[in-house]
């Protein structure tokens, strides 16, 4: 009985140590959510308005730019997948990877070839383990991204877009269109894996600027713009900034979603640890009670034996 009691006490100490870690991680994640959410709210209006303006410009048949209007028969589609660098966030990365794989199947079904770009160690490890090709990858900033991180990814995908499906950019195949797969931060309890078409610029149900889609419907007059300098020069400088803004917005949304998912996962782990501690404590008490009962039985048995031996004399 004593050995069993020691086992239970050792398990209680082990679970208590784990609970301290999960509780600390829960508090850290909770402290990051508010800051991440504020960054999301600050970045959304810029990305939304820029998307809305460029989508309206895309209706102008006189403006020709493959990043703005796309090509007639796209043959390759780029997918920028945003995952986390660390684990212990529930199904956050797995759900984003699943959405990217679904999008890849949709692209193949449409007769096009998907080209994958991955942000985050979890996504990189997933595709590397399965020996699946990745055009480029970036890691180390999933929880606290900055605009420079988005610009590094932008340089690669814009180069691939400008090269087109007939060319290459830094030994990676060129692409005709670009999607970003990220986890949208809807609320503290709801985060949704989302696939958004970034280039060519369109307003759709997957784009954040969908609220004002009626302003640029087919056949409806769009807003009027004056260009300074010339449209070609201006769009050549503006469209890479637009793609960078969309990728940065996706990184911020994903960072907030990652912190929310990690807080929820760590709270669940802490609650489970509390339940385990209660279970092991109850088992330890039962083992201790059994040990005490056995000791009392041995004492009583010994006393009876002594009494019987004394009566013989």
C-alpha positions as a Python dict, from the first residue, in 0.01 Angstrom:
ca = {
    (1, 'X'): (0, 0, 0),
    (2, 'X'): (283, 240, 82),
    (3, 'X'): (434, 205, -264),
    (4, 'X'): (96, 276, -428),
    (5, 'X'): (49, 585, -214),
    (6, 'X'): (391, 716, -317),
    (7, 'X'): (299, 666, -684),
    (8, 'X'): (-18, 871, -646),
    (9, 'X'): (163, 1151, -462),
    (10, 'X'): (432, 1159, -731),
    (11, 'X'): (162, 1184, -1000),
    (12, 'X'): (-9, 1467, -811),
    (13, 'X'): (317, 1664, -795),
    (14, 'X'): (381, 1603, -1166),
    (15, 'X'): (33, 1724, -1267),
    (16, 'X'): (62, 2027, -1038),
    (17, 'X'): (390, 2124, -1209),
    (18, 'X'): (226, 2089, -1551),
    (19, 'X'): (-72, 2294, -1435),
    (20, 'X'): (156, 2581, -1332),
    (21, 'X'): (300, 2589, -1686),
    (22, 'X'): (-39, 2575, -1859),
    (23, 'X'): (-179, 2840, -1627),
    (24, 'X'): (115, 3071, -1699),
    (25, 'X'): (78, 3016, -2075),
    (26, 'X'): (-295, 3087, -2049),
    (27, 'X'): (-228, 3420, -1875),
    (28, 'X'): (42, 3517, -2128),
    (29, 'X'): (-187, 3438, -2422),
    (30, 'X'): (-473, 3632, -2261),
    (31, 'X'): (-247, 3935, -2213),
    (32, 'X'): (-150, 3930, -2583),
    (33, 'X'): (-502, 3901, -2721),
    (34, 'X'): (-609, 4259, -2645),
    (35, 'X'): (-298, 4409, -2805),
    (36, 'X'): (-330, 4180, -3108),
    (37, 'X'): (-698, 4264, -3144),
    (38, 'X'): (-621, 4636, -3136),
    (39, 'X'): (-364, 4590, -3412),
    (40, 'X'): (-621, 4398, -3619),
    (41, 'X'): (-881, 4672, -3578),
    (42, 'X'): (-624, 4938, -3670),
    (43, 'X'): (-509, 4758, -3986),
    (44, 'X'): (-847, 4647, -4122),
    (45, 'X'): (-979, 4985, -4247),
    (46, 'X'): (-669, 5054, -4458),
    (47, 'X'): (-671, 4708, -4620),
    (48, 'X'): (-1048, 4724, -4676),
    (49, 'X'): (-1049, 5068, -4836),
    (50, 'X'): (-746, 4992, -5052),
    (51, 'X'): (-912, 4671, -5174),
    (52, 'X'): (-1235, 4857, -5245),
    (53, 'X'): (-1059, 5132, -5443),
    (54, 'X'): (-847, 4891, -5649),
    (55, 'X'): (-1148, 4667, -5718),
    (56, 'X'): (-1328, 4972, -5856),
    (57, 'X'): (-1025, 5055, -6074),
    (58, 'X'): (-1026, 4698, -6202),
    (59, 'X'): (-1361, 4770, -6369),
    (60, 'X'): (-1189, 5025, -6594),
    (61, 'X'): (-1110, 4839, -6916),
    (62, 'X'): (-843, 5095, -7007),
    (63, 'X'): (-624, 4995, -6711),
    (64, 'X'): (-420, 4682, -6777),
    (65, 'X'): (-206, 4530, -6503),
    (66, 'X'): (-184, 4157, -6435),
    (67, 'X'): (-186, 4216, -6058),
    (68, 'X'): (-504, 4424, -6089),
    (69, 'X'): (-707, 4251, -6360),
    (70, 'X'): (-536, 3913, -6383),
    (71, 'X'): (-489, 3712, -6703),
    (72, 'X'): (-744, 3550, -6932),
    (73, 'X'): (-646, 3187, -6871),
    (74, 'X'): (-462, 3150, -6538),
    (75, 'X'): (-259, 2830, -6514),
    (76, 'X'): (-97, 2860, -6171),
    (77, 'X'): (-239, 2987, -5843),
    (78, 'X'): (-23, 3088, -5548),
    (79, 'X'): (-138, 3012, -5192),
    (80, 'X'): (17, 3194, -4896),
    (81, 'X'): (-63, 2982, -4589),
    (82, 'X'): (-30, 3139, -4242),
    (83, 'X'): (29, 2897, -3951),
    (84, 'X'): (194, 2924, -3609),
    (85, 'X'): (556, 2886, -3504),
    (86, 'X'): (466, 2710, -3177),
    (87, 'X'): (222, 2441, -3077),
    (88, 'X'): (-12, 2414, -2778),
    (89, 'X'): (-282, 2611, -2962),
    (90, 'X'): (-540, 2339, -3017),
    (91, 'X'): (-639, 2290, -3379),
    (92, 'X'): (-533, 2639, -3492),
    (93, 'X'): (-259, 2538, -3739),
    (94, 'X'): (-427, 2210, -3838),
    (95, 'X'): (-746, 2392, -3940),
    (96, 'X'): (-553, 2647, -4149),
    (97, 'X'): (-359, 2366, -4322),
    (98, 'X'): (-682, 2180, -4387),
    (99, 'X'): (-834, 2491, -4551),
    (100, 'X'): (-521, 2534, -4769),
    (101, 'X'): (-540, 2170, -4879),
    (102, 'X'): (-908, 2211, -4966),
    (103, 'X'): (-825, 2520, -5170),
    (104, 'X'): (-547, 2331, -5348),
    (105, 'X'): (-796, 2061, -5447),
    (106, 'X'): (-1040, 2325, -5574),
    (107, 'X'): (-761, 2482, -5782),
    (108, 'X'): (-663, 2145, -5929),
    (109, 'X'): (-1028, 2070, -6006),
    (110, 'X'): (-1038, 2394, -6204),
    (111, 'X'): (-745, 2275, -6417),
    (112, 'X'): (-481, 2493, -6251),
    (113, 'X'): (-165, 2416, -6056),
    (114, 'X'): (-132, 2535, -5692),
    (115, 'X'): (199, 2684, -5576),
    (116, 'X'): (241, 2696, -5199),
    (117, 'X'): (408, 2962, -4982),
    (118, 'X'): (412, 2887, -4608),
    (119, 'X'): (445, 3116, -4305),
    (120, 'X'): (503, 2948, -3968),
    (121, 'X'): (705, 2647, -3851),
    (122, 'X'): (401, 2424, -3808),
    (123, 'X'): (305, 2457, -4174),
    (124, 'X'): (666, 2413, -4289),
    (125, 'X'): (703, 2097, -4079),
    (126, 'X'): (374, 1958, -4210),
    (127, 'X'): (472, 1984, -4577),
    (128, 'X'): (836, 1888, -4520),
    (129, 'X'): (733, 1568, -4338),
    (130, 'X'): (512, 1471, -4634),
    (131, 'X'): (775, 1573, -4894),
    (132, 'X'): (533, 1817, -5056),
    (133, 'X'): (685, 2105, -5256),
    (134, 'X'): (687, 2456, -5105),
    (135, 'X'): (799, 2750, -5320),
    (136, 'X'): (915, 2959, -5021),
    (137, 'X'): (867, 2981, -4644),
    (138, 'X'): (914, 3224, -4355),
    (139, 'X'): (921, 3156, -3981),
    (140, 'X'): (979, 3322, -3645),
    (141, 'X'): (714, 3594, -3627),
    (142, 'X'): (371, 3431, -3614),
    (143, 'X'): (276, 3568, -3270),
    (144, 'X'): (406, 3923, -3316),
    (145, 'X'): (434, 4004, -3688),
    (146, 'X'): (546, 4340, -3823),
    (147, 'X'): (520, 4502, -4164),
    (148, 'X'): (877, 4407, -4259),
    (149, 'X'): (782, 4040, -4223),
    (150, 'X'): (488, 4092, -4459),
    (151, 'X'): (714, 4276, -4704),
    (152, 'X'): (953, 3979, -4727),
    (153, 'X'): (667, 3753, -4828),
    (154, 'X'): (532, 4022, -5062),
    (155, 'X'): (862, 4042, -5252),
    (156, 'X'): (845, 3671, -5334),
    (157, 'X'): (480, 3654, -5439),
    (158, 'X'): (484, 3982, -5636),
    (159, 'X'): (791, 3860, -5825),
    (160, 'X'): (610, 3534, -5903),
    (161, 'X'): (297, 3723, -6013),
    (162, 'X'): (496, 3949, -6243),
    (163, 'X'): (680, 3649, -6390),
    (164, 'X'): (350, 3477, -6470),
    (165, 'X'): (292, 3108, -6525),
    (166, 'X'): (538, 3110, -6817),
    (167, 'X'): (829, 3231, -6604),
    (168, 'X'): (1011, 3177, -6275),
    (169, 'X'): (1117, 3391, -5980),
    (170, 'X'): (1425, 3278, -5783),
    (171, 'X'): (1389, 2917, -5902),
    (172, 'X'): (1020, 2914, -5796),
    (173, 'X'): (741, 2883, -6055),
    (174, 'X'): (557, 3198, -6157),
    (175, 'X'): (188, 3237, -6078),
    (176, 'X'): (-114, 3412, -6232),
    (177, 'X'): (-324, 3464, -5920),
    (178, 'X'): (-275, 3470, -5545),
    (179, 'X'): (-476, 3352, -5245),
    (180, 'X'): (-401, 3403, -4876),
    (181, 'X'): (-518, 3135, -4631),
    (182, 'X'): (-528, 3261, -4273),
    (183, 'X'): (-740, 3235, -3957),
    (184, 'X'): (-987, 3521, -3927),
    (185, 'X'): (-1036, 3658, -3574),
    (186, 'X'): (-1414, 3677, -3534),
    (187, 'X'): (-1428, 3685, -3153),
    (188, 'X'): (-1253, 3548, -2846),
    (189, 'X'): (-1426, 3213, -2894),
    (190, 'X'): (-1457, 3199, -3274),
    (191, 'X'): (-1169, 3194, -3524),
    (192, 'X'): (-1241, 3088, -3881),
    (193, 'X'): (-991, 2952, -4140),
    (194, 'X'): (-1036, 3178, -4445),
    (195, 'X'): (-914, 3173, -4805),
    (196, 'X'): (-908, 3521, -4962),
    (197, 'X'): (-830, 3605, -5324),
    (198, 'X'): (-571, 3884, -5323),
    (199, 'X'): (-466, 3911, -5688),
    (200, 'X'): (-632, 3986, -5920),
    (201, 'X'): (-818, 4239, -5706),
    (202, 'X'): (-1181, 4144, -5664),
    (203, 'X'): (-1453, 4190, -5406),
    (204, 'X'): (-1595, 3853, -5302),
    (205, 'X'): (-1735, 3679, -4999),
    (206, 'X'): (-1380, 3590, -4894),
    (207, 'X'): (-1249, 3946, -4912),
    (208, 'X'): (-1266, 4183, -4615),
    (209, 'X'): (-1405, 4467, -4826),
    (210, 'X'): (-1725, 4277, -4905),
    (211, 'X'): (-1946, 4519, -4710),
    (212, 'X'): (-1948, 4771, -4994),
    (213, 'X'): (-1954, 4527, -5287),
    (214, 'X'): (-2268, 4689, -5423),
    (215, 'X'): (-2062, 4995, -5513),
    (216, 'X'): (-1870, 4809, -5785),
    (217, 'X'): (-2117, 4552, -5917),
    (218, 'X'): (-2100, 4465, -6283),
    (219, 'X'): (-2273, 4730, -6487),
    (220, 'X'): (-2292, 4982, -6201),
    (221, 'X'): (-2098, 5308, -6235),
    (222, 'X'): (-1792, 5308, -6012),
    (223, 'X'): (-1624, 5600, -5837),
    (224, 'X'): (-1418, 5844, -6043),
    (225, 'X'): (-1043, 5874, -5984),
    (226, 'X'): (-782, 6127, -6101),
    (227, 'X'): (-429, 5987, -6140),
    (228, 'X'): (-110, 6170, -6050),
    (229, 'X'): (133, 6050, -6187),
    (230, 'X'): (12, 5834, -6480),
    (231, 'X'): (-205, 5526, -6401),
    (232, 'X'): (59, 5272, -6507),
    (233, 'X'): (327, 5424, -6287),
    (234, 'X'): (92, 5469, -5994),
    (235, 'X'): (-48, 5116, -6012),
    (236, 'X'): (301, 4972, -6047),
    (237, 'X'): (389, 5125, -5709),
    (238, 'X'): (48, 5080, -5542),
    (239, 'X'): (-33, 4717, -5618),
    (240, 'X'): (271, 4566, -5438),
    (241, 'X'): (181, 4784, -5137),
    (242, 'X'): (-174, 4654, -5158),
    (243, 'X'): (-59, 4291, -5158),
    (244, 'X'): (174, 4366, -4867),
    (245, 'X'): (-112, 4529, -4675),
    (246, 'X'): (-337, 4228, -4734),
    (247, 'X'): (-67, 3982, -4622),
    (248, 'X'): (11, 4197, -4317),
    (249, 'X'): (-359, 4214, -4229),
    (250, 'X'): (-379, 3834, -4256),
    (251, 'X'): (-74, 3800, -4029),
    (252, 'X'): (-235, 4024, -3766),
    (253, 'X'): (-564, 3835, -3783),
    (254, 'X'): (-378, 3506, -3749),
    (255, 'X'): (-170, 3632, -3456),
    (256, 'X'): (-484, 3734, -3265),
    (257, 'X'): (-647, 3401, -3352),
    (258, 'X'): (-338, 3209, -3240),
    (259, 'X'): (-335, 3380, -2900),
    (260, 'X'): (-708, 3318, -2855),
    (261, 'X'): (-673, 2953, -2955),
    (262, 'X'): (-374, 2905, -2723),
    (263, 'X'): (-556, 3069, -2430),
    (264, 'X'): (-854, 2840, -2484),
    (265, 'X'): (-633, 2531, -2518),
    (266, 'X'): (-431, 2615, -2207),
    (267, 'X'): (-747, 2684, -2004),
    (268, 'X'): (-878, 2344, -2107),
    (269, 'X'): (-545, 2186, -2011),
    (270, 'X'): (-549, 2362, -1671),
    (271, 'X'): (-905, 2245, -1606),
    (272, 'X'): (-812, 1890, -1701),
    (273, 'X'): (-511, 1908, -1468),
    (274, 'X'): (-741, 2015, -1183),
    (275, 'X'): (-966, 1716, -1253),
    (276, 'X'): (-665, 1482, -1255),
    (277, 'X'): (-538, 1625, -926),
    (278, 'X'): (-879, 1564, -769),
    (279, 'X'): (-886, 1208, -902),
    (280, 'X'): (-533, 1125, -784),
    (281, 'X'): (-598, 1290, -446),
    (282, 'X'): (-907, 1076, -398),
    (283, 'X'): (-714, 762, -496),
    (284, 'X'): (-429, 861, -263),
    (285, 'X'): (-675, 911, 23),
    (286, 'X'): (-828, 570, -47),
    (287, 'X'): (-483, 410, -52),
    (288, 'X'): (-391, 586, 273),
    (289, 'X'): (-719, 477, 432),
    (290, 'X'): (-658, 120, 321),
    (291, 'X'): (-306, 137, 465),
    (292, 'X'): (-436, 267, 799),
    (293, 'X'): (-706, -1, 806),
    (294, 'X'): (-449, -269, 737),
    (295, 'X'): (-221, -137, 1015),
    (296, 'X'): (-513, -134, 1262),
    (297, 'X'): (-607, -486, 1159),
    (298, 'X'): (-248, -602, 1214),
    (299, 'X'): (-236, -436, 1558),
    (300, 'X'): (-569, -589, 1662),
    (301, 'X'): (-461, -926, 1528),
    (302, 'X'): (-135, -904, 1718),
    (303, 'X'): (-312, -805, 2039),
    (304, 'X'): (-556, -1096, 2003),
    (305, 'X'): (-265, -1332, 1945),
    (306, 'X'): (-86, -1207, 2258),
    (307, 'X'): (-405, -1233, 2460),
    (308, 'X'): (-461, -1588, 2339),
    (309, 'X'): (-101, -1679, 2417),
    (310, 'X'): (-135, -1536, 2772),
    (311, 'X'): (-449, -1729, 2842),
    (312, 'X'): (-271, -2054, 2763),
    (313, 'X'): (-47, -1995, 3059),
}
